[in-house]
Short mmCIF file of C-alpha atoms and ligand atoms in Angstrom, two decimals:
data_model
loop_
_atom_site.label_atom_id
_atom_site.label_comp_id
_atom_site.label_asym_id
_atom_site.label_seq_id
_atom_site.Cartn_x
_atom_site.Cartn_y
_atom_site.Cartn_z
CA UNK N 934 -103.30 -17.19 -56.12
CA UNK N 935 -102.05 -17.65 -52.79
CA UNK N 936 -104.58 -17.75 -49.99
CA UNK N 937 -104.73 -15.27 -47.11
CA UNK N 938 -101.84 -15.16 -44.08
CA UNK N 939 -104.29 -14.71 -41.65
CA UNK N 940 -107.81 -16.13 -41.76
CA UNK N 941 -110.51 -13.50 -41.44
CA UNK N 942 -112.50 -15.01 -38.74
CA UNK N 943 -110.97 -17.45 -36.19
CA UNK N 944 -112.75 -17.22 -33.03
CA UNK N 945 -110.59 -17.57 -29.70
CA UNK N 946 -109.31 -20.82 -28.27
CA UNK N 947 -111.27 -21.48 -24.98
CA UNK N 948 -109.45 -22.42 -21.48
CA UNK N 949 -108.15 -25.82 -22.43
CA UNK N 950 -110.27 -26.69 -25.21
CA UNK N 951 -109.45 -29.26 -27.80
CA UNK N 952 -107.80 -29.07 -31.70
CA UNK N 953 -110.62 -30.55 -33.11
CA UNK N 954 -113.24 -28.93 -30.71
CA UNK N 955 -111.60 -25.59 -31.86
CA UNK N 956 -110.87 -26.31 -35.18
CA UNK N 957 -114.65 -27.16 -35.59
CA UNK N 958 -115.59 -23.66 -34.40
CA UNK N 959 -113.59 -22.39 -36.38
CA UNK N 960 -115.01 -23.78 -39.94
CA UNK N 961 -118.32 -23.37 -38.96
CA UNK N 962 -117.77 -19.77 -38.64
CA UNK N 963 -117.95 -20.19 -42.77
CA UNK N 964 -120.02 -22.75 -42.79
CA UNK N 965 -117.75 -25.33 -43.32
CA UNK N 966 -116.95 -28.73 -41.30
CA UNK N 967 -113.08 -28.68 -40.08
CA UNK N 968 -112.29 -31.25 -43.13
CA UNK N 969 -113.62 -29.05 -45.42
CA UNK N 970 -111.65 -26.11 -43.83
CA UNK N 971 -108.41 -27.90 -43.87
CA UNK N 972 -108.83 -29.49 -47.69
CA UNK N 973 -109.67 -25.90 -49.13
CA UNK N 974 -107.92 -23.09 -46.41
CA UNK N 975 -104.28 -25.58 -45.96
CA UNK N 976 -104.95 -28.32 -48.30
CA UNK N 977 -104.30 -31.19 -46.04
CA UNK N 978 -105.84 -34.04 -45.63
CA UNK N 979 -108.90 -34.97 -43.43
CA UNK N 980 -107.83 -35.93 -40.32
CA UNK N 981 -109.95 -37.86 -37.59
CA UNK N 982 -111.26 -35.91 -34.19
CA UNK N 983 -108.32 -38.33 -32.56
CA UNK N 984 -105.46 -37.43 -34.55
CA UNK N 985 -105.78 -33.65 -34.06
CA UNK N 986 -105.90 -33.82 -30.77
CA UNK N 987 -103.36 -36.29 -29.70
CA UNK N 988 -100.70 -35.35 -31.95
CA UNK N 989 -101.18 -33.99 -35.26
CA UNK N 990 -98.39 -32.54 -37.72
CA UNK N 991 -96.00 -30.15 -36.36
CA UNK N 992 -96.15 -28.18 -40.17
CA UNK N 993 -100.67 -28.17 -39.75
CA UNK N 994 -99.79 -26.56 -35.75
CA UNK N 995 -97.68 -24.01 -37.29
CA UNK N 996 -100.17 -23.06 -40.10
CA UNK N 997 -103.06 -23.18 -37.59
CA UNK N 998 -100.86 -21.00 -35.83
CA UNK N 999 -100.31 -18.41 -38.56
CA UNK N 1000 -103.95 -18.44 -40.34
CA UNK N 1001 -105.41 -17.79 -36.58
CA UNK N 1002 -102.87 -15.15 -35.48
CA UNK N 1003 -102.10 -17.34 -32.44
CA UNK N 1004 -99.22 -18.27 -30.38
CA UNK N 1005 -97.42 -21.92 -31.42
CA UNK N 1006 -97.53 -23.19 -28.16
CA UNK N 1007 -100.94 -21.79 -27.49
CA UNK N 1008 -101.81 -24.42 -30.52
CA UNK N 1009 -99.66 -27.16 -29.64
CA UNK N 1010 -101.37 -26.97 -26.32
CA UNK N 1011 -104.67 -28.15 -27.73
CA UNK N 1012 -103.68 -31.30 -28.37
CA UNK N 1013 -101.95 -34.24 -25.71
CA UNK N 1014 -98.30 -33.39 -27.56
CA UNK N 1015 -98.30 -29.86 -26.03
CA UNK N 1016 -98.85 -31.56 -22.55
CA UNK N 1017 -95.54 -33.80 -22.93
CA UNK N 1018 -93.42 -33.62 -20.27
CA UNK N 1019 -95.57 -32.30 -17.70
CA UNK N 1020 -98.75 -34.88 -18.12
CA UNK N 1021 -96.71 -37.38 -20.44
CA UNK N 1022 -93.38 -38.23 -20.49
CA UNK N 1023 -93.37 -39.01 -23.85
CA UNK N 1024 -96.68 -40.17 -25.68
CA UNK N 1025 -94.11 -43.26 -27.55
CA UNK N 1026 -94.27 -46.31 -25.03
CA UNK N 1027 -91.11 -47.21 -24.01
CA UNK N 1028 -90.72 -50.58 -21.62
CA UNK N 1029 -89.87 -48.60 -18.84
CA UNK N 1030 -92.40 -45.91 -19.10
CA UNK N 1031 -94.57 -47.54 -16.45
CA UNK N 1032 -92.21 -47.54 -13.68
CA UNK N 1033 -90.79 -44.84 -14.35
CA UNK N 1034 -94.18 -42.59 -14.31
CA UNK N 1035 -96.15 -44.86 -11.45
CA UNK N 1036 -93.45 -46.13 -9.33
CA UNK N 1037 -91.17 -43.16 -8.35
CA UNK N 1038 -93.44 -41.83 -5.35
CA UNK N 1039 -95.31 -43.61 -3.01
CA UNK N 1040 -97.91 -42.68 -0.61
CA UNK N 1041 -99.74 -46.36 0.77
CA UNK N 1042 -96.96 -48.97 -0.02
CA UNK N 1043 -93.56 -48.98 -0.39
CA UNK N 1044 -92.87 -48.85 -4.63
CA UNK N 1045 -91.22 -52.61 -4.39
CA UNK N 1046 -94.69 -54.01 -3.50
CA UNK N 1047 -95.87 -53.10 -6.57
CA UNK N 1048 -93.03 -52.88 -9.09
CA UNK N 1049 -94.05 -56.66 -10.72
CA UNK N 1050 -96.62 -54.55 -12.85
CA UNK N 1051 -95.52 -52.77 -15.94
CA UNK N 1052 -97.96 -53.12 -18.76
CA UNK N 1053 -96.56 -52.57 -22.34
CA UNK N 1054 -96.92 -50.06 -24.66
CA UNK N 1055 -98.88 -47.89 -22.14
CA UNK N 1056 -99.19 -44.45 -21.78
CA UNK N 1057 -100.51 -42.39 -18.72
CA UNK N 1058 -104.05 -41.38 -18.63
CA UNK N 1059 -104.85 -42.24 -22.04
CA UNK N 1060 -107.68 -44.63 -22.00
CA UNK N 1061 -107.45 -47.31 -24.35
CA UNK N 1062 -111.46 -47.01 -25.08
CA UNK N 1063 -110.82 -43.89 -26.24
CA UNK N 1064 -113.47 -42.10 -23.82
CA UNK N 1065 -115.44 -39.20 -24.51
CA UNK N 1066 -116.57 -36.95 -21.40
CA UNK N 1067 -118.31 -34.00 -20.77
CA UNK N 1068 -120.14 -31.66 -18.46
CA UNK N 1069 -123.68 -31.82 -19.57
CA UNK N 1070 -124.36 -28.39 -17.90
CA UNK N 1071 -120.84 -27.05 -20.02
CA UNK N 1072 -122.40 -28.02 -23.42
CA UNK N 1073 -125.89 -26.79 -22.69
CA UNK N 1074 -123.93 -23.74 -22.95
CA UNK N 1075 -121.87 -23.88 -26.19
CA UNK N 1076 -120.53 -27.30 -28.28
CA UNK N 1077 -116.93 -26.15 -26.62
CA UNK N 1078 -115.28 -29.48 -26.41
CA UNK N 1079 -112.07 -29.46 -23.73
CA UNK N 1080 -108.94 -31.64 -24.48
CA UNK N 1081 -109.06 -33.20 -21.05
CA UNK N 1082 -112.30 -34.80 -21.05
CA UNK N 1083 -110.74 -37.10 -23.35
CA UNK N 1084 -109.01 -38.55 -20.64
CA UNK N 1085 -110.02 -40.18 -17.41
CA UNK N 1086 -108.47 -37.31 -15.26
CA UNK N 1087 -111.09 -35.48 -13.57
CA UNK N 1088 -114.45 -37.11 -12.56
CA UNK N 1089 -116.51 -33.81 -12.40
CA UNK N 1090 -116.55 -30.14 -13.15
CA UNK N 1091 -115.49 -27.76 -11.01
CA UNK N 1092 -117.14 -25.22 -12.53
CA UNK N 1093 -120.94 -26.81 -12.18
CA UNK N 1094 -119.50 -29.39 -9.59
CA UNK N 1095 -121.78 -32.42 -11.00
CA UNK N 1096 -120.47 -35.50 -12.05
CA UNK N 1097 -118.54 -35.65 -15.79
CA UNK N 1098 -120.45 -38.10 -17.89
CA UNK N 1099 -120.20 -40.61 -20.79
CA UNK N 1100 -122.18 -39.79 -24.26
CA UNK N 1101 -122.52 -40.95 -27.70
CA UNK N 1102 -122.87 -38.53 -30.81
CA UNK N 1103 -121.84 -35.04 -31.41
CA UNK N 1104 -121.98 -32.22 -29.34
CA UNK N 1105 -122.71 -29.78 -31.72
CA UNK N 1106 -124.91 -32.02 -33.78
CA UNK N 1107 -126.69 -34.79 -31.59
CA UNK N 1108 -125.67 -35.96 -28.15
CA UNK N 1109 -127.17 -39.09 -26.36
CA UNK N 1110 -125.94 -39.05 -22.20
CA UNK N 1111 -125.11 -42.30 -21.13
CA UNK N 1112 -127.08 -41.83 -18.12
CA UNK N 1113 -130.35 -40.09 -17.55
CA UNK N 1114 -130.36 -36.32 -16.39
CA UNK N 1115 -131.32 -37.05 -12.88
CA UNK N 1116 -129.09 -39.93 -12.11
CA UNK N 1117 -126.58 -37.40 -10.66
CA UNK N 1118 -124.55 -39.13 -7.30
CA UNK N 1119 -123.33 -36.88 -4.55
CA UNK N 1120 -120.00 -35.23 -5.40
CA UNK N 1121 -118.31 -36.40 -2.78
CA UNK N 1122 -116.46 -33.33 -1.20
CA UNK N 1123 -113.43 -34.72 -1.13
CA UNK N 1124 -113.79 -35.27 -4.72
CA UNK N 1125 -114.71 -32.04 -5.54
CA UNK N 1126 -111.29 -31.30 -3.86
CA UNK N 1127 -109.12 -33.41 -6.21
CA UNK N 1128 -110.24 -32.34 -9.47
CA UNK N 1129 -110.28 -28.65 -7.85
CA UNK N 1130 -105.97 -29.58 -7.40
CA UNK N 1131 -106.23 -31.42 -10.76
CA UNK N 1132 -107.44 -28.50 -12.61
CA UNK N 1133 -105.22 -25.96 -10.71
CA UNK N 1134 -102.08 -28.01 -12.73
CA UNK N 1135 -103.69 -27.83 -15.43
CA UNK N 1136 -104.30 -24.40 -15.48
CA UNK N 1137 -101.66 -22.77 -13.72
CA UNK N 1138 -99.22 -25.43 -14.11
CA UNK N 1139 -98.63 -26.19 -10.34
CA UNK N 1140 -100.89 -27.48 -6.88
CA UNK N 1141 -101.09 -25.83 -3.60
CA UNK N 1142 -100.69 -28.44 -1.10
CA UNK N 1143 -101.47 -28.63 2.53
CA UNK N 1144 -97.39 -28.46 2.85
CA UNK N 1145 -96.18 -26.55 0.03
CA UNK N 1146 -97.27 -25.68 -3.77
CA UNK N 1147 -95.63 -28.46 -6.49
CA UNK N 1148 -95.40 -28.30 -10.22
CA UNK N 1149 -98.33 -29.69 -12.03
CA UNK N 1150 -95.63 -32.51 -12.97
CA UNK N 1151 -95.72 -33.67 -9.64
CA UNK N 1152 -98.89 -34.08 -8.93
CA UNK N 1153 -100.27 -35.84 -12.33
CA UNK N 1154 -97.73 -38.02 -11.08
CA UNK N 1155 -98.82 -38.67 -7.30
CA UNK N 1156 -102.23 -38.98 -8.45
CA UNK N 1157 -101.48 -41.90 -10.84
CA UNK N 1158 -99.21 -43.44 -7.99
CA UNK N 1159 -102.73 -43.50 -5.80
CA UNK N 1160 -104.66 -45.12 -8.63
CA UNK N 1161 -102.42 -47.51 -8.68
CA UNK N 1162 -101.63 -48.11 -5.04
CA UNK N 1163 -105.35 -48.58 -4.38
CA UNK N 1164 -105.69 -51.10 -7.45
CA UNK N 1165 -102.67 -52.69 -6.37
CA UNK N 1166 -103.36 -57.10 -5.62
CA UNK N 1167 -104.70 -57.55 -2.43
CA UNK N 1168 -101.99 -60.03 -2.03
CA UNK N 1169 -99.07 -57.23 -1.92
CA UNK N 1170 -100.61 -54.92 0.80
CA UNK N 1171 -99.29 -56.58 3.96
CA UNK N 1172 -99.57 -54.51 7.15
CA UNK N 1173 -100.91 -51.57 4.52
CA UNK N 1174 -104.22 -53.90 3.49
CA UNK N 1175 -106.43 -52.84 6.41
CA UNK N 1176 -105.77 -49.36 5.86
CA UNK N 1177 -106.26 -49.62 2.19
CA UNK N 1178 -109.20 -51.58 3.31
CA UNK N 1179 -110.47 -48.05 5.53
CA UNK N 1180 -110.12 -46.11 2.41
CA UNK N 1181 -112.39 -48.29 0.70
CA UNK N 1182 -115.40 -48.91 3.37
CA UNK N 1183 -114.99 -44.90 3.70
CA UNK N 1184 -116.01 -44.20 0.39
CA UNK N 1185 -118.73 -46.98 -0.05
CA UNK N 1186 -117.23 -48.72 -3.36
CA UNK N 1187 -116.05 -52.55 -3.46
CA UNK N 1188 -112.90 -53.27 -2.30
CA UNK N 1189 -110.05 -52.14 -5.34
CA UNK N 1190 -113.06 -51.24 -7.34
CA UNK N 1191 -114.36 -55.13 -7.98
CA UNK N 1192 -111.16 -56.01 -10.06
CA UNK N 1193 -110.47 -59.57 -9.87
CA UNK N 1194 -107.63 -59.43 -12.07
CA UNK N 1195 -105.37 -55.94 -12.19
CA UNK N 1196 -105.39 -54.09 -15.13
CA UNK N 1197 -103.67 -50.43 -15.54
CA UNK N 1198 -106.05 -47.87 -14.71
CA UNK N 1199 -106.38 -46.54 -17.88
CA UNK N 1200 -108.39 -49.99 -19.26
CA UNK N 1201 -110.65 -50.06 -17.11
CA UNK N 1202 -114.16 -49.30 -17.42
CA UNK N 1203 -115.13 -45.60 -16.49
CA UNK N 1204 -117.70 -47.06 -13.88
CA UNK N 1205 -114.50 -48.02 -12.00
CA UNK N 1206 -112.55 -45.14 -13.13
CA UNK N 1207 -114.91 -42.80 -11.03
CA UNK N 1208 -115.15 -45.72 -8.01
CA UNK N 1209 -111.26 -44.92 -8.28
CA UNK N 1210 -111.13 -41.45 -8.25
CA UNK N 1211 -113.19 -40.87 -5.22
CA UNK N 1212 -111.08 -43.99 -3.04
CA UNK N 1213 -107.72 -41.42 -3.98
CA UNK N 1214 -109.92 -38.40 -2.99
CA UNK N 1215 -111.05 -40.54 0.18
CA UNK N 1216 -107.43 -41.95 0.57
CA UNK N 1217 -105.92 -37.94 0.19
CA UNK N 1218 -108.17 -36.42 2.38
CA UNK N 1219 -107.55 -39.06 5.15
CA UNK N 1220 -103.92 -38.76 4.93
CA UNK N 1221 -104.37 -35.18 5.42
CA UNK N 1222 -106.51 -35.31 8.82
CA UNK N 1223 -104.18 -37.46 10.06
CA UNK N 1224 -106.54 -40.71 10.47
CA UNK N 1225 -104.76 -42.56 7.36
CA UNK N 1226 -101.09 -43.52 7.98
CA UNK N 1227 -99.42 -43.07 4.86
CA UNK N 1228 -95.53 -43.46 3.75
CA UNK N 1229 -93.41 -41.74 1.23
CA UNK N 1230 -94.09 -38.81 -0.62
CA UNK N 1231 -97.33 -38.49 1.67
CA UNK N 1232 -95.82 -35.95 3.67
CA UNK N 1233 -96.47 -33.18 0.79
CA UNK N 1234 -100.44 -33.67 2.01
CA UNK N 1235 -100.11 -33.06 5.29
CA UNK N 1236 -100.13 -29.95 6.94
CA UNK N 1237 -96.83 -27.92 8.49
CA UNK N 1238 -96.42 -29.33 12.02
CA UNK N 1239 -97.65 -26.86 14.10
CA UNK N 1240 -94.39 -26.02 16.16
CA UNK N 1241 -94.81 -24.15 19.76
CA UNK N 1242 -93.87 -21.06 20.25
CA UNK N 1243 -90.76 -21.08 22.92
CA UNK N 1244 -91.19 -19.18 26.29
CA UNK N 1245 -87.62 -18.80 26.74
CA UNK N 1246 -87.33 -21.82 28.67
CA UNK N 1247 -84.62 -23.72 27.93
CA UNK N 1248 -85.24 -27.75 27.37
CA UNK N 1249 -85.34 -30.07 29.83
CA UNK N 1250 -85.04 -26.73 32.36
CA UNK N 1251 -86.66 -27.74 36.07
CA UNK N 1252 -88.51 -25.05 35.77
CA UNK N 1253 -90.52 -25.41 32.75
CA UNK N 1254 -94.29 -26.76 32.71
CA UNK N 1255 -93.62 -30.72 32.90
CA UNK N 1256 -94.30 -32.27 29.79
CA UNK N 1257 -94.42 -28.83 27.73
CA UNK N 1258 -90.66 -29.83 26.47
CA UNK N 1259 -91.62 -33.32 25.48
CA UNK N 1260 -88.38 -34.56 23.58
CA UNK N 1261 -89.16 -36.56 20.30
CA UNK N 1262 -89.18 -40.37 20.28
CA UNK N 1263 -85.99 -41.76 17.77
CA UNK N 1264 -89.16 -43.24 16.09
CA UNK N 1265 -90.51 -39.55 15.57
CA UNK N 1266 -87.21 -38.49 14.95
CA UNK N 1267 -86.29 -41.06 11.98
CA UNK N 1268 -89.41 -40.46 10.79
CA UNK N 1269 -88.87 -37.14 10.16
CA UNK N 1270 -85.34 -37.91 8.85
CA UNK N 1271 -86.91 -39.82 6.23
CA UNK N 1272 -89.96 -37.54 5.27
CA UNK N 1273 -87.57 -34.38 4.73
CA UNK N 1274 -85.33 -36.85 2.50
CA UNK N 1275 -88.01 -37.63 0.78
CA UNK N 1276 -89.43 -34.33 -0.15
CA UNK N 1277 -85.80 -33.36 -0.85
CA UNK N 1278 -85.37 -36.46 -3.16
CA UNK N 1279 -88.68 -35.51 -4.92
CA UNK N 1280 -88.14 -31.79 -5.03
CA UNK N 1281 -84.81 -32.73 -6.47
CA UNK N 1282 -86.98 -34.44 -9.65
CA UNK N 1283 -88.13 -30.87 -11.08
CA UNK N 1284 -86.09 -28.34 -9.32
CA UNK N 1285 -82.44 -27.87 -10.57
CA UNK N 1286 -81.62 -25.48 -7.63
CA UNK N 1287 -82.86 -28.17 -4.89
CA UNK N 1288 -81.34 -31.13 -6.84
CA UNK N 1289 -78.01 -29.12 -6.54
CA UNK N 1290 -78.62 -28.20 -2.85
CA UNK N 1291 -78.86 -31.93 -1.94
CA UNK N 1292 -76.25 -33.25 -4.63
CA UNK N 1293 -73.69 -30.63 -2.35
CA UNK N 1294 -75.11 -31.96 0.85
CA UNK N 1295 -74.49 -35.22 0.25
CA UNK N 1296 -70.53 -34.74 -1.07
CA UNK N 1297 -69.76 -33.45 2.36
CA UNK N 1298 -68.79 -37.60 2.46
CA UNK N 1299 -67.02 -38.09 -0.43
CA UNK N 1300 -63.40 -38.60 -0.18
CA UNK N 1301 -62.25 -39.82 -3.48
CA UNK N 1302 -63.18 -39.78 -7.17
CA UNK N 1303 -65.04 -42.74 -7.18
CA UNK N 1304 -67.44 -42.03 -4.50
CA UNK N 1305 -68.58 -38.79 -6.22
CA UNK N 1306 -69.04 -40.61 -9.16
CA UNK N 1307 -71.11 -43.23 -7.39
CA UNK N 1308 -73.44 -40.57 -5.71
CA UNK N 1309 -73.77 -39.06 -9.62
CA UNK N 1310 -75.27 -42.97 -10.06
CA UNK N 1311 -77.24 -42.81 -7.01
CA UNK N 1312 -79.55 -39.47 -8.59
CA UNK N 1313 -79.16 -40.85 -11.56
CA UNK N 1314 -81.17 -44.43 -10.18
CA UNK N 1315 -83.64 -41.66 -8.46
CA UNK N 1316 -84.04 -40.28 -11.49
CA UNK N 1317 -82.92 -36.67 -10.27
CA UNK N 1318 -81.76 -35.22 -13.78
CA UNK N 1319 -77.90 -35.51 -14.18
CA UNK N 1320 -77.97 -32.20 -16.09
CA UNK N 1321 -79.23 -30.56 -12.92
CA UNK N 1322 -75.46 -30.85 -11.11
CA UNK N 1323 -73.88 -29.70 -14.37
CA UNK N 1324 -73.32 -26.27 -12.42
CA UNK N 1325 -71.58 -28.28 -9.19
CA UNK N 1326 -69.18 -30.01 -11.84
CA UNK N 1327 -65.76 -27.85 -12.06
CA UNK N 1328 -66.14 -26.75 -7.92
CA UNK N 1329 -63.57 -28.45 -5.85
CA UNK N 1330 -65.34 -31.93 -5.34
CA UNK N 1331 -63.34 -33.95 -2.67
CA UNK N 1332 -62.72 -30.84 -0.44
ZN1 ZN I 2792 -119.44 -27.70 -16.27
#
């Protein structure tokens, strides 16, 4: 006999929780564990907590899917395949999956200072001791088990703000903190304020900024670029070290954390994990106020320049208030040049409309052929995607 379409009771996926946290649910509902539920409802196999919710069979997703009444991608979102490309570019190392996730912005030091460090067969934000997070104030309230406290993202809950912690066991079963109940640090504010942006991507899929909103894409990946600016060898800061040294002394923690060796982010310890976090919270929120010089892609914290409001006088006029017209140095100048390049460059990344818009602007200068084709190279090297200019191909390039 064939078994039921549609499984009589399947409770409702919570915000962001995980496959197995869900699945669990689920077979308890008929007093069943998930293994149990998915030898006699689908007759697969058991599969581990980790293998459902990193990525498990596209044929078990659809079936979920079906027997639950629920959307595919609502399923495939449960697990770390659903989040590929905006958290992962791909969850298969690849050599140049390092640089090519860490290294395009930059907000402390120019990318060549730290392009020597590509670690192999890495991918982003998935901790290679597999760790297991929660809010202890979330699962007082239900054994509701989200997909991203699997990762080192976020160091707290925004919901409770306290401090995400380490445990041992099984939620719904037996759960043994890794630290006592009352050994809760001060959430930093400006910590509360990162995983506040960090959860905004994740839930609405993109992060208001002090300058504009940018897709969740975007800011996974300026985040990681922090970690990894502010882990970076104290031998590559140059003229950046004392003001990576600021960021430090600002938020208490030894100096990159106590590393004396680097290792990616993702391998380290979640003691320095959290010491990390709050320097990029520390480093963010000093870039925005101004008192942290920062380079780059920075410009996207910083607030819109206020601009004065013309009387009517024209510039320079001998009758204006002296100094009210106060030209821009070439310093200021350039260096607004090359912030608005840089946001263009960046918007460019995610944004086929902008990526067109500045692949127009810049064939203003091409004369021939071959100098099209060489800008074509140029976004491709800034990894603006070629597919984005398909709609510019056929216009009249060398006009
Ligand atoms: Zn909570």
């Amino acid at each position: 006999m064939r078994p039921p379409e549609r499984w009589p009771l399947h409770p409702s996926p919570a915000a962001t929780e995980s496959l197995s946290s869900w699945l669990r649910r689920t077979a308890s509902s008929y007093g069943m564990y998930s293994h149990q539920l998915l030898e006699h409802g689908l007759g697969h196999r058991e599969f581990s907590d980790a293998e459902l919710d990193l990525d498990p069979p596209r044929h078990l997703l659809d079936e979920l899917a079906k027997r639950a009444g629920l959307d595919q991608h609502r399923v495939q979102a449960m697990t770390m395949a659903g989040w590929v490309p905006w958290l992962f570019d791909s969850l298969t190392p690849a050599p140049d999956t390092y640089e090519t996730y860490v290294h395009q912005f930059s907000l402390l030091l120019p990318p060549g200072r730290r392009i020597v460090y590509a670690p192999r067969n890495w991918v982003p934000w998935l901790s290679t001791s597999g760790i297991r997070l929660g809010c202890r104030e979330c699962l007082e309230s239900g054994a509701t088990i989200l997909l991203f406290w699997q990762l080192p993202l976020t160091a707290s809950c925004p919901a409770h703000r306290r401090r995400l912690e380490t445990y041992e066991g099984h939620p719904a079963d037996y759960i043994k903190w890794a630290t006592p109940a009352d050994d809760q640090r001060e959430l930093p504010e400006s910590l509360i304020v990162l995983d506040r942006r960090t959860w905004q991507a994740i839930t609405t899929g993109s992060v208001n900024l002090p300058r504009r909103s940018v897709h969740a894409g975007v800011w996974f990946r300026l985040l990681r670029t922090l970690l990894d600016e502010l882990s970076t060898p104290q031998g590559r800061y140059g003229r950046q070290l004392e003001d990576v040294r600021r960021v430090w002394d600002h938020c208490g923690h030894p100096f990159r954390a106590g590393l004396h060796s680097w290792q990616p982010f993702e391998s380290l310890h979640w003691t320095r994990q959290q010491q990390l976090f709050e320097a990029a919270a520390a480093a963010m929120a000093m870039i925005e106020d101004g008192t942290l010089t920062a380079i780059g892609t920075s410009h996207l914290l910083r607030p819109e320049p206020k601009t004065p409001i013309s009387d009517g006088t024209p510039p320079g006029s001998l009758t204006g208030t002296p100094g009210a017209q106060k030209q821009p140095t070439l310093d200021e100048l350039w260096n607004q040049v090359t912030a608005t390049r840089d946001a263009c460059i960046a918007a460019a990344k995610t944004d086929p409309v902008v990526a067109k818009h500045l692949f127009d602007f810049a064939r203003y200068g091409c004369r021939s052929e071959a100098s099209v084709l060489g800008l074509r190279d140029t976004f491709g090297e800034l990894q603006i995607p070629l597919d984005f200019l398909s709609q510019t191909e056929g216009d009249e390039p060398f006009a």
